[in-house]
Amino acid sequence: MNRVLAHCGARYPIVQAPMGWIARTALASAVSRAGGLGIIETSSGETEACQVEIAKMRELGLPFGVNLPIRFLKDDAMLRFVCSSGVRFVTTSAGSPAKFIAPLHDAGIVVYHAVPTLEAALKCVDAGIDGLVVEGGEGGGFKNPEEVSTLVLLQAIRERVDVPLIAAGGIVDGRGMAAAFALGAEGIQMGTRFVSCSESPVHAHYKQAIVMASATGTWVLNTKSTPCIRALKTQFTAAIHEQGLMPAAAFKGIRSLYFGGDMEAAPALAGQSAGLIHELKSAQAIIDDTVAQFFAITRRLGALGGDASFG
Ligand SMILES: Cc1cc2nc3c(=O)[nH]c(=O)nc-3n(C[C@H](O)[C@H](O)[C@H](O)COP(=O)(O)O)c2cc1C
């Protein structure tokens, strides 16, 4: 049995990444209805609005999860709410999950933590984590400045830990999913692919910028300070790239970018995977195509294995 599916209750081990303001009911319910696992964000810091979104997902009766970005939580209100709200699956990120695991487990919740390094993965396993989201440096969003690719990171972690792994960073379809499974993952998480899906609430300009971007269309910014991020190349991010440092108020205009379509209002978070996205699709089409392509590739590789032949 696939352990990620056993833990999260979805039909397919395909997880929609948590993304501030974006990963709310409209997107998460579309992904969960299509058989994946929708995740509700709390990194926006809008505690009450996120609690409403969690309650809405509960009412829909679909499998879903919640992300708790440890460093960005103002207090323990969100943790307490999640523990008492019937949520079954949580991913933690951005910080050490050690203090979160016991209360979440006591509430019967499965906890996966997002890690960018082997060292972080080992600490989480020691702390009793149920699984890991293995986030390679090519992915979009907040990053570790010491980038390790998904390809290397998955292998490095798989050879040292036994917990289930969800691969994230650079995956948009069944090819990436098959590659991740070959390296020991039991699930995948996609961020940039789902930002640019039909049910994503972001403005068409943002979706279109992802579709138009090439694989070299992003920058890792602010590597000498925090937070380090990967975002699309725009005039706004060019200035940060040149200066090397990101102003503290860089994200002030994020809602104008996400929902007003002003691509120069803030950094437009996205991964190198933008270069693999050529069209807008519905969550249903993304998941159906990913599953079909995954099985086509694994059948082909299985035949090679059966024949002990390289084809
Ligand atoms: C717009 C955007 C916002 C993100 N926000 C979060 C977040 O709030 N919490 C988190 O754990 N990861 C966040 N991420 C990272 C994703 O969880 C995921 O690891 C990453 O998108 C995977 O790489 P991909 O973009 O190539 O699919 C974000 C990514 C994007 C693109």
XYZ file of C-alpha atoms and ligand atoms in Angstrom:
342
model
C 0.000 0.000 0.000
C 1.245 3.476 -0.854
C 1.898 5.064 2.557
C 1.141 8.612 1.419
C -2.333 7.497 0.295
C -2.841 5.604 3.558
C -1.909 8.769 5.458
C -3.900 11.359 3.510
C -6.945 9.473 2.204
C -6.742 10.834 -1.369
C -7.225 8.658 -4.481
C -3.863 9.655 -5.991
C -0.620 10.629 -4.218
C -0.638 14.034 -5.915
C -0.580 16.967 -3.504
C -1.331 20.613 -4.295
C 1.304 22.767 -2.592
C 0.378 25.198 0.151
C 0.663 28.751 -1.201
C -0.216 31.919 0.711
C -3.647 33.340 -0.321
C -3.722 30.999 -3.358
C -4.228 27.619 -1.671
C -7.746 28.136 -0.448
C -11.016 26.293 -0.995
C -11.497 27.134 -4.711
C -8.190 25.507 -5.660
C -7.948 22.856 -2.924
C -11.475 21.538 -3.518
C -10.853 21.301 -7.292
C -7.690 19.278 -6.655
C -9.334 17.018 -4.048
C -12.402 16.445 -6.248
C -10.050 15.379 -9.050
C -8.519 12.739 -6.755
C -5.458 14.650 -5.478
C -4.950 16.229 -2.079
C -5.821 19.900 -1.730
C -3.940 21.783 0.971
C -5.185 24.942 2.709
C -2.532 27.547 3.407
C -1.999 29.543 6.592
C 1.167 31.371 5.504
C -0.868 34.463 4.553
C -1.123 35.047 8.317
C -4.856 35.700 7.924
C -5.820 33.410 10.795
C -9.581 33.940 10.715
C -9.874 33.746 6.929
C -7.847 30.510 6.901
C -10.011 29.049 9.660
C -13.080 29.770 7.520
C -11.398 28.030 4.560
C -10.615 24.961 6.690
C -14.216 24.834 7.911
C -15.438 25.091 4.277
C -13.239 22.171 3.230
C -14.502 20.116 6.181
C -18.087 20.743 5.083
C -17.315 19.537 1.563
C -16.289 16.141 2.966
C -13.285 15.863 0.645
C -9.841 14.681 1.791
C -7.587 17.662 2.404
C -4.655 18.902 4.462
C -3.482 22.097 6.118
C -0.014 23.680 6.035
C 1.488 25.272 9.147
C 4.523 27.409 8.190
C 6.135 27.478 11.621
C 8.235 30.646 11.325
C 5.321 32.647 9.944
C 2.752 31.758 12.625
C 2.127 34.728 14.930
C 0.982 32.554 17.864
C -0.434 29.087 18.511
C -4.016 30.007 17.502
C -3.755 28.205 14.173
C -2.193 25.101 15.734
C -4.936 24.934 18.365
C -7.643 25.448 15.734
C -6.227 22.728 13.477
C -5.982 20.285 16.411
C -9.637 20.784 17.273
C -11.147 21.024 13.788
C -11.111 17.451 12.524
C -8.163 17.966 10.140
C -6.414 14.633 9.502
C -3.290 15.644 7.556
C -0.873 18.530 8.173
C 2.309 19.604 6.442
C 4.612 21.832 8.428
C 7.307 23.985 6.815
C 9.728 26.868 7.462
C 11.264 25.960 10.809
C 11.633 23.039 13.183
C 8.458 20.959 13.600
C 9.720 19.356 16.861
C 7.282 21.189 19.157
C 4.344 20.742 16.785
C 4.506 16.974 16.366
C 3.237 15.941 19.843
C 0.127 18.176 19.896
C -0.737 17.245 16.314
C -0.274 13.519 17.019
C -2.357 13.839 20.206
C -5.150 15.203 17.983
C -4.820 12.158 15.686
C -3.201 14.170 12.872
C -0.538 12.808 10.497
C 2.390 15.254 10.110
C 4.759 15.664 7.173
C 7.485 18.318 7.243
C 8.971 20.049 4.191
C 12.766 19.773 4.112
C 15.407 21.265 1.790
C 18.392 19.251 3.122
C 19.321 15.779 4.396
C 20.312 17.266 7.767
C 16.842 18.733 8.257
C 15.280 15.410 7.223
C 17.295 13.459 9.821
C 16.315 15.890 12.597
C 12.619 15.538 11.683
C 12.805 11.754 11.725
C 14.454 11.879 15.167
C 11.609 14.137 16.321
C 9.020 11.542 15.227
C 7.716 12.955 11.938
C 5.376 10.686 9.917
C 6.682 11.681 6.485
C 8.653 14.308 4.581
C 7.995 16.691 1.719
C 11.377 16.720 -0.026
C 11.707 20.171 -1.614
C 14.412 20.565 -4.225
C 15.987 23.930 -4.992
C 14.286 24.179 -8.390
C 10.881 24.627 -6.751
C 9.049 27.919 -6.363
C 8.524 29.898 -3.170
C 10.665 30.215 -0.040
C 13.956 28.400 -0.416
C 17.095 27.296 1.357
C 19.943 29.411 -0.096
C 22.069 26.251 -0.330
C 20.174 24.720 -3.201
C 20.055 20.956 -3.693
C 18.131 19.668 -6.708
C 15.126 17.373 -6.248
C 17.034 14.617 -8.085
C 19.947 14.630 -5.619
C 17.971 15.477 -2.481
C 15.505 12.605 -2.920
C 18.320 10.080 -3.285
C 20.285 11.517 -0.362
C 17.248 11.358 1.924
C 15.903 8.014 0.675
C 19.158 6.242 1.421
C 19.076 7.400 5.063
C 15.410 7.433 6.141
C 12.450 5.034 5.960
C 9.481 7.415 6.320
C 7.315 8.108 3.223
C 8.546 10.903 0.951
C 6.554 13.373 -1.154
C 8.787 14.891 -3.845
C 8.438 18.617 -4.602
C 10.225 20.994 -6.941
C 10.314 20.784 -10.728
C 7.397 18.354 -11.141
C 4.450 19.191 -13.422
C 3.336 15.854 -14.889
C 3.649 12.060 -15.008
C 7.251 12.187 -16.220
C 8.339 14.018 -13.113
C 6.147 11.781 -10.980
C 7.666 8.595 -12.446
C 11.174 10.007 -11.937
C 10.349 10.844 -8.307
C 8.976 7.342 -7.678
C 12.106 5.829 -9.251
C 14.106 7.707 -6.620
C 11.970 6.432 -3.748
C 9.136 8.950 -3.429
C 5.579 7.725 -2.781
C 3.926 10.988 -3.713
C 4.485 14.325 -5.435
C 3.622 17.912 -4.592
C 3.158 20.559 -7.295
C 3.074 24.310 -6.679
C 3.773 26.232 -9.882
C 1.630 23.770 -11.916
C -1.388 24.432 -9.693
C -0.878 28.235 -9.506
C -1.415 28.158 -13.247
C -4.490 25.915 -13.333
C -7.976 27.066 -14.279
C -9.339 26.956 -10.713
C -6.404 28.857 -9.214
C -7.687 32.220 -7.943
C -4.715 34.263 -9.237
C -4.995 36.865 -12.012
C -4.631 35.746 -15.648
C -1.418 37.810 -15.973
C 0.329 35.621 -13.385
C -0.869 32.381 -14.989
C 0.171 33.658 -18.413
C 3.624 34.701 -17.143
C 4.164 31.126 -15.922
C 3.040 29.681 -19.258
C 5.376 32.077 -21.126
C 8.413 31.497 -18.861
C 11.284 29.251 -19.913
C 13.210 26.928 -17.581
C 15.654 29.807 -17.027
C 12.780 32.181 -16.324
C 13.262 32.351 -12.538
C 15.804 33.710 -10.092
C 16.812 32.675 -6.596
C 16.824 35.949 -4.680
C 17.988 37.245 -1.320
C 20.421 34.361 -0.755
C 22.396 36.338 1.841
C 19.376 37.210 3.964
C 15.984 35.786 4.778
C 13.627 34.811 3.275
C 15.446 33.424 0.240
C 12.933 32.931 -2.590
C 12.610 31.653 -6.152
C 10.500 33.941 -8.330
C 9.850 34.774 -11.992
C 12.204 37.179 -13.755
C 10.420 40.542 -13.878
C 11.590 44.156 -13.594
C 10.699 43.995 -9.905
C 12.856 40.924 -9.251
C 15.648 42.193 -11.555
C 16.205 45.049 -9.117
C 16.459 42.624 -6.180
C 18.736 40.381 -8.225
C 21.074 43.277 -8.959
C 21.135 44.573 -5.381
C 21.455 41.083 -3.910
C 19.148 41.990 -1.042
C 15.367 42.096 -0.919
C 13.717 45.058 0.839
C 11.689 44.061 3.918
C 8.518 45.431 2.275
C 8.945 43.448 -0.965
C 5.812 41.383 -0.358
C 3.596 44.328 0.552
C 2.062 44.362 -2.922
C 1.588 40.597 -3.180
C -2.215 40.793 -3.357
C -2.004 43.370 -6.183
C 0.145 40.865 -8.041
C -1.912 37.763 -7.220
C -5.368 39.244 -7.674
C -4.857 42.570 -9.485
C -2.442 41.173 -12.093
C 0.268 43.797 -11.474
C 3.355 41.672 -12.129
C 5.634 44.452 -10.867
C 3.954 44.816 -7.455
C 5.913 42.034 -5.700
C 8.013 38.913 -6.455
C 5.931 36.420 -8.467
C 6.901 33.159 -6.771
C 7.400 30.272 -9.205
C 9.738 27.361 -9.856
C 11.931 26.334 -12.776
C 9.006 24.042 -13.577
C 7.357 27.102 -15.178
C 9.470 26.203 -18.227
C 7.600 22.893 -18.486
C 4.132 24.442 -18.360
C 2.810 25.340 -21.799
C -0.918 25.753 -21.278
C -3.574 26.374 -18.657
C -5.436 23.259 -17.655
C -8.085 22.365 -15.100
C -7.061 20.560 -11.906
C -8.947 17.527 -13.217
C -6.977 17.527 -16.491
C -3.648 18.030 -14.681
C -4.314 15.078 -12.394
C -5.814 12.774 -15.055
C -2.919 13.492 -17.461
C -0.322 13.044 -14.707
C -1.750 9.682 -13.639
C -2.070 8.422 -17.246
C 1.477 9.502 -18.135
C 2.860 8.029 -14.884
C 1.386 4.618 -15.672
C 2.452 4.746 -19.352
C 6.058 5.418 -18.296
C 6.131 2.897 -15.465
C 4.604 0.222 -17.765
C 7.368 0.897 -20.312
C 10.063 0.770 -17.638
C 8.474 -2.325 -16.096
C 8.721 -4.058 -19.466
C 12.422 -3.157 -19.650
C 12.870 -4.671 -16.203
C 10.887 -7.788 -17.173
C 13.086 -8.321 -20.241
C 16.295 -7.251 -18.398
C 16.823 -5.020 -21.438
C 17.644 -1.335 -21.951
C 15.314 -1.316 -24.951
C 3.351 30.906 -5.290
C 3.970 29.935 -4.327
C 3.731 30.076 -2.957
C 4.255 29.150 -2.039
N 3.946 29.255 -0.714
C 4.293 28.248 0.154
C 3.799 28.228 1.500
O 3.039 29.091 1.910
N 4.189 27.196 2.322
C 5.016 26.193 1.871
O 5.329 25.280 2.626
N 5.474 26.191 0.582
C 5.124 27.180 -0.274
N 5.553 27.132 -1.593
C 6.423 26.025 -2.038
C 5.570 24.833 -2.463
O 5.062 24.225 -1.303
C 6.302 23.747 -3.262
O 7.280 23.127 -2.481
C 6.945 24.207 -4.548
O 6.059 25.026 -5.248
C 7.323 22.996 -5.383
O 7.974 23.369 -6.574
P 7.211 23.664 -7.964
O 6.786 25.076 -7.832
O 8.243 23.413 -8.997
O 6.043 22.725 -8.056
C 5.068 28.075 -2.510
C 5.318 27.967 -3.896
C 4.774 28.853 -4.813
C 5.047 28.675 -6.286
